[in-house]
Coordinates of C-alpha atoms in Angstrom, one line a residue:
M6 CA 1.6 8.9 -32.5
H7 CA -1.7 8.3 -33.9
N8 CA -5.2 8.7 -31.6
M9 CA -5.5 4.6 -31.2
D10 CA -1.5 4.9 -30.1
V11 CA -2.8 7.4 -27.7
S12 CA -5.6 6.3 -26.6
I13 CA -3.5 2.9 -25.8
A14 CA -0.7 4.7 -24.0
K15 CA -3.1 6.9 -22.0
V16 CA -4.3 4.0 -21.2
C17 CA -1.1 2.4 -19.9
M18 CA -0.5 4.9 -17.9
L19 CA -3.6 5.2 -15.7
A20 CA -3.8 1.9 -14.8
G21 CA -0.3 1.7 -14.4
K22 CA -0.3 4.4 -11.8
I23 CA -3.6 3.1 -10.5
M24 CA -1.8 -0.3 -9.4
L25 CA 1.6 1.9 -8.4
E26 CA -0.9 4.0 -6.1
S27 CA -2.8 0.8 -4.6
G28 CA 0.4 -0.8 -3.2
A29 CA 1.3 -3.0 -6.8
E30 CA 4.1 -4.4 -7.4
T31 CA 6.4 -2.8 -10.0
Y32 CA 6.4 -6.3 -12.2
R33 CA 2.7 -6.8 -12.5
V34 CA 2.0 -3.2 -12.8
E35 CA 4.7 -3.4 -16.1
D36 CA 3.2 -7.4 -17.0
T37 CA -0.2 -5.5 -16.5
M38 CA 1.2 -2.4 -19.2
N39 CA 2.7 -4.5 -21.5
R40 CA -0.4 -6.6 -21.5
I41 CA -3.0 -4.1 -22.7
A42 CA -0.2 -3.7 -24.7
V43 CA 0.2 -6.5 -26.9
S44 CA -4.3 -6.9 -27.0
Y45 CA -3.8 -4.0 -29.6
G46 CA -0.8 -4.7 -31.6
L47 CA 2.0 -3.3 -30.1
S48 CA 4.1 -5.8 -29.7
N49 CA 7.3 -3.6 -29.3
A50 CA 6.1 -1.2 -26.5
Q51 CA 8.3 -0.3 -23.6
S52 CA 7.5 -0.1 -19.9
Y53 CA 8.8 0.4 -16.6
A54 CA 7.9 1.2 -13.3
T55 CA 9.1 2.3 -9.9
P56 CA 7.8 3.2 -6.8
T57 CA 8.1 6.9 -7.2
G58 CA 6.9 6.9 -11.4
I59 CA 6.6 4.7 -14.1
I60 CA 8.1 5.3 -18.2
F61 CA 6.0 3.8 -21.1
S62 CA 6.5 4.0 -24.5
V63 CA 4.2 2.4 -28.0
D64 CA 6.7 1.3 -29.3
R65 CA 11.0 2.2 -29.2
V66 CA 12.4 4.8 -30.6
E67 CA 8.7 7.4 -29.5
K68 CA 8.1 9.6 -27.6
T69 CA 8.3 9.3 -24.0
N70 CA 5.3 9.1 -21.8
F71 CA 6.0 9.7 -17.5
I72 CA 4.0 9.8 -14.3
R73 CA 5.1 10.7 -11.5
I74 CA 3.7 8.8 -7.9
S75 CA 4.2 10.9 -5.0
K76 CA 1.5 8.7 -2.4
R77 CA 1.8 4.7 -3.0
S78 CA -1.2 3.5 -0.4
T79 CA -2.9 -0.1 -0.2
D80 CA -5.7 -0.7 -1.5
L81 CA -5.9 -4.7 -3.0
H82 CA -9.8 -3.6 -3.9
K83 CA -8.3 -0.7 -6.5
I84 CA -5.5 -3.4 -8.1
T85 CA -8.5 -5.7 -8.4
E86 CA -10.8 -3.3 -10.5
V87 CA -7.5 -2.6 -12.7
N88 CA -7.0 -6.3 -13.3
S89 CA -10.2 -7.1 -13.8
I90 CA -11.0 -4.0 -16.7
S91 CA -7.4 -5.6 -17.9
R92 CA -8.6 -8.9 -19.3
K93 CA -11.9 -7.2 -20.5
L94 CA -9.3 -5.5 -22.4
T95 CA -7.4 -8.1 -23.7
G96 CA -10.1 -10.6 -24.1
D97 CA -12.2 -8.3 -27.2
E98 CA -15.3 -7.0 -24.4
L99 CA -13.9 -3.2 -23.9
V100 CA -13.0 -0.8 -26.0
L101 CA -9.8 1.7 -25.6
S102 CA -12.7 4.5 -24.9
E103 CA -15.0 2.3 -22.6
A104 CA -11.9 1.1 -20.4
L105 CA -10.5 4.9 -20.3
V106 CA -14.2 6.1 -18.7
Q107 CA -13.9 2.3 -16.4
L108 CA -10.3 3.7 -15.5
E109 CA -10.7 7.3 -14.0
E110 CA -13.8 6.5 -12.5
V111 CA -11.1 3.9 -10.2
D112 CA -9.4 6.0 -9.7
Q113 CA -11.4 8.8 -8.4
A114 CA -13.6 6.4 -5.9
R115 CA -12.7 5.8 -3.0
L116 CA -13.4 1.8 -1.9
E117 CA -11.1 2.4 1.6
F118 CA -13.1 2.0 4.5
A119 CA -14.2 4.4 5.9
E120 CA -11.0 5.1 9.3
W121 CA -13.4 3.9 12.1
I122 CA -13.7 0.4 10.7
Q123 CA -9.9 0.6 10.2
V124 CA -9.3 1.8 14.1
I125 CA -11.5 -1.1 14.2
A126 CA -10.0 -3.7 12.4
A127 CA -6.7 -2.3 13.6
A128 CA -7.8 -2.8 16.9
F129 CA -9.0 -6.7 16.9
V130 CA -5.9 -8.5 14.6
A131 CA -3.8 -6.2 18.0
G132 CA -5.7 -8.5 20.0
C133 CA -5.4 -11.7 17.7
F134 CA -2.1 -11.4 17.4
T135 CA -1.3 -10.9 21.4
I136 CA -3.1 -14.8 21.9
M137 CA -1.1 -15.2 18.4
F138 CA 2.5 -15.4 20.4
G139 CA 1.7 -17.0 23.0
G140 CA 0.0 -13.9 25.5
I141 CA -3.0 -14.5 28.3
W142 CA -6.5 -13.7 27.3
A143 CA -6.5 -11.2 30.1
D144 CA -4.0 -8.6 28.0
F145 CA -6.3 -9.1 25.1
I146 CA -8.2 -6.0 26.2
P147 CA -5.3 -3.8 26.7
S148 CA -4.1 -4.8 23.6
L149 CA -6.7 -4.6 21.9
I150 CA -7.3 -0.9 23.2
A151 CA -3.8 0.1 22.6
G152 CA -3.4 -1.5 19.7
G153 CA -6.7 0.6 18.5
I154 CA -6.0 3.7 19.8
G155 CA -2.0 3.8 18.5
Y156 CA -3.9 3.3 14.9
A157 CA -6.6 6.1 15.1
T158 CA -3.0 8.3 16.5
M159 CA -1.5 7.4 13.4
L160 CA -4.4 8.1 11.1
W161 CA -4.8 11.6 12.6
F162 CA -0.7 12.7 12.1
D163 CA -1.0 11.7 8.5
R164 CA -3.3 13.9 8.3
L165 CA -0.8 16.5 9.3
V166 CA 2.1 15.4 8.4
A167 CA 3.5 14.5 4.8
T168 CA 5.5 11.9 5.9
R169 CA 4.3 8.5 6.7
F170 CA 7.7 7.7 9.3
I171 CA 7.0 10.5 11.5
S172 CA 2.8 9.0 12.3
E173 CA 4.3 5.9 12.2
F174 CA 6.7 6.5 14.9
I175 CA 4.1 9.0 17.0
A176 CA 1.6 6.4 17.2
S177 CA 4.2 3.0 18.0
V178 CA 5.0 6.2 20.9
A179 CA 1.1 6.0 22.4
I180 CA 0.9 2.5 21.8
G181 CA 4.2 2.2 25.2
V182 CA 2.2 4.3 26.9
L183 CA -0.5 2.3 27.2
A184 CA 1.2 -0.2 27.6
I185 CA 3.0 0.2 30.4
V186 CA 0.2 2.4 31.6
F187 CA -2.3 -1.0 31.4
V188 CA 0.0 -3.8 33.7
Q189 CA 1.5 -0.6 36.0
T190 CA -2.3 -0.2 37.1
G191 CA -3.3 -3.8 37.0
M192 CA -5.2 -4.2 34.0
G193 CA -2.1 -5.9 31.1
V194 CA 0.4 -8.7 32.3
E195 CA 2.8 -9.1 30.4
L196 CA 4.7 -6.2 28.9
D197 CA 5.9 -7.7 26.1
K198 CA 3.3 -9.0 24.5
I199 CA 0.7 -6.2 24.9
I200 CA 3.2 -4.1 22.9
I201 CA 4.2 -6.8 20.2
G202 CA -0.2 -8.0 18.7
A203 CA -0.5 -3.6 19.5
V204 CA 1.3 -2.8 16.3
M205 CA 1.8 -5.4 14.3
P206 CA -0.9 -3.2 12.6
L207 CA 1.9 -0.4 11.9
V208 CA 4.5 -3.4 10.4
P209 CA 5.0 -2.8 6.7
G210 CA 3.6 -6.5 6.3
L211 CA 2.6 -5.7 2.7
H212 CA 5.3 -3.4 1.4
I213 CA 7.9 -5.8 2.5
T214 CA 6.0 -8.6 0.4
N215 CA 6.5 -7.1 -2.7
A216 CA 9.9 -5.6 -1.9
V217 CA 10.9 -9.7 -1.8
R218 CA 8.9 -11.2 -4.7
D219 CA 10.2 -7.6 -7.5
L220 CA 13.6 -8.5 -6.0
L221 CA 12.8 -12.2 -7.0
A222 CA 11.3 -10.6 -10.2
G223 CA 14.8 -8.9 -11.6
H224 CA 13.2 -5.6 -10.9
L225 CA 16.5 -5.0 -8.4
V226 CA 15.5 -0.9 -8.1
A227 CA 12.4 -1.4 -7.6
G228 CA 12.7 -4.2 -4.7
L229 CA 15.3 -1.6 -2.8
S230 CA 13.9 0.8 -2.2
K231 CA 10.2 -0.5 -1.3
G232 CA 12.9 -3.2 1.4
V233 CA 14.0 0.1 2.4
E234 CA 11.4 1.6 3.3
A235 CA 9.8 -1.3 5.0
V236 CA 13.2 -0.7 6.8
L237 CA 12.6 2.5 7.7
T238 CA 9.4 2.2 8.6
A239 CA 10.2 -0.8 11.3
F240 CA 12.9 1.2 12.6
A241 CA 10.2 4.7 13.1
I242 CA 7.7 2.1 14.5
G243 CA 11.3 0.1 17.4
A244 CA 12.3 3.4 17.6
G245 CA 9.3 5.0 19.0
V246 CA 8.7 2.4 21.5
A247 CA 13.2 2.4 22.5
V248 CA 11.5 6.0 23.4
V249 CA 9.2 5.4 26.1
F250 CA 11.4 2.5 27.7
G251 CA 13.7 5.4 27.3
F252 CA 11.8 7.3 29.7
I253 CA 10.7 4.8 32.3

């Protein structure tokens, strides 16, 4: 494999890695990698992405490159940045060396909002969902507080344990306890509406959407694995609330 092919492979692999780690659909990852390769004359480039890894080759019988994806989150800003770099590459507005430097900067950057902003946003999301699901305004503040504390609990436990499901389980337990306390002290009225609104920031909506889109695009392995991940997250949330109800 000559130097040009090596550079193309590096750019394609890094672009795919950033997108997968940021929560992009696997078919979008493969499409981006293939477009970059085709723009440099590699019409037979082969790419295969799953939620946990990427395989790429510049040709059918060339050496295969593999990278493992061990940490995944949701960062739509990074996906947008990679898409922008990809479009510039295919439009001859960037050379490979410049694209590689820009992709490395995006990979190392921390573009997500500060955790305290995430907690505040989650709190308001929880309160608004309670109203949207038919709750009364008296439950807005209890849901806001429970949702914010629940999300902060998830972020905190996420640092202590490697398994995200445990963090979500403990967060939902905290939400259930707070909701019951609010209702029993008279601060809240409808227990079910408070809990439903407060757990919404934890619900894996993007994972469910991506799973369906991957399945519709024919990526059965990726679609099923993401679907199972979303189901496990939903189970962790439901189990946490159920545990609280089991002890009252």
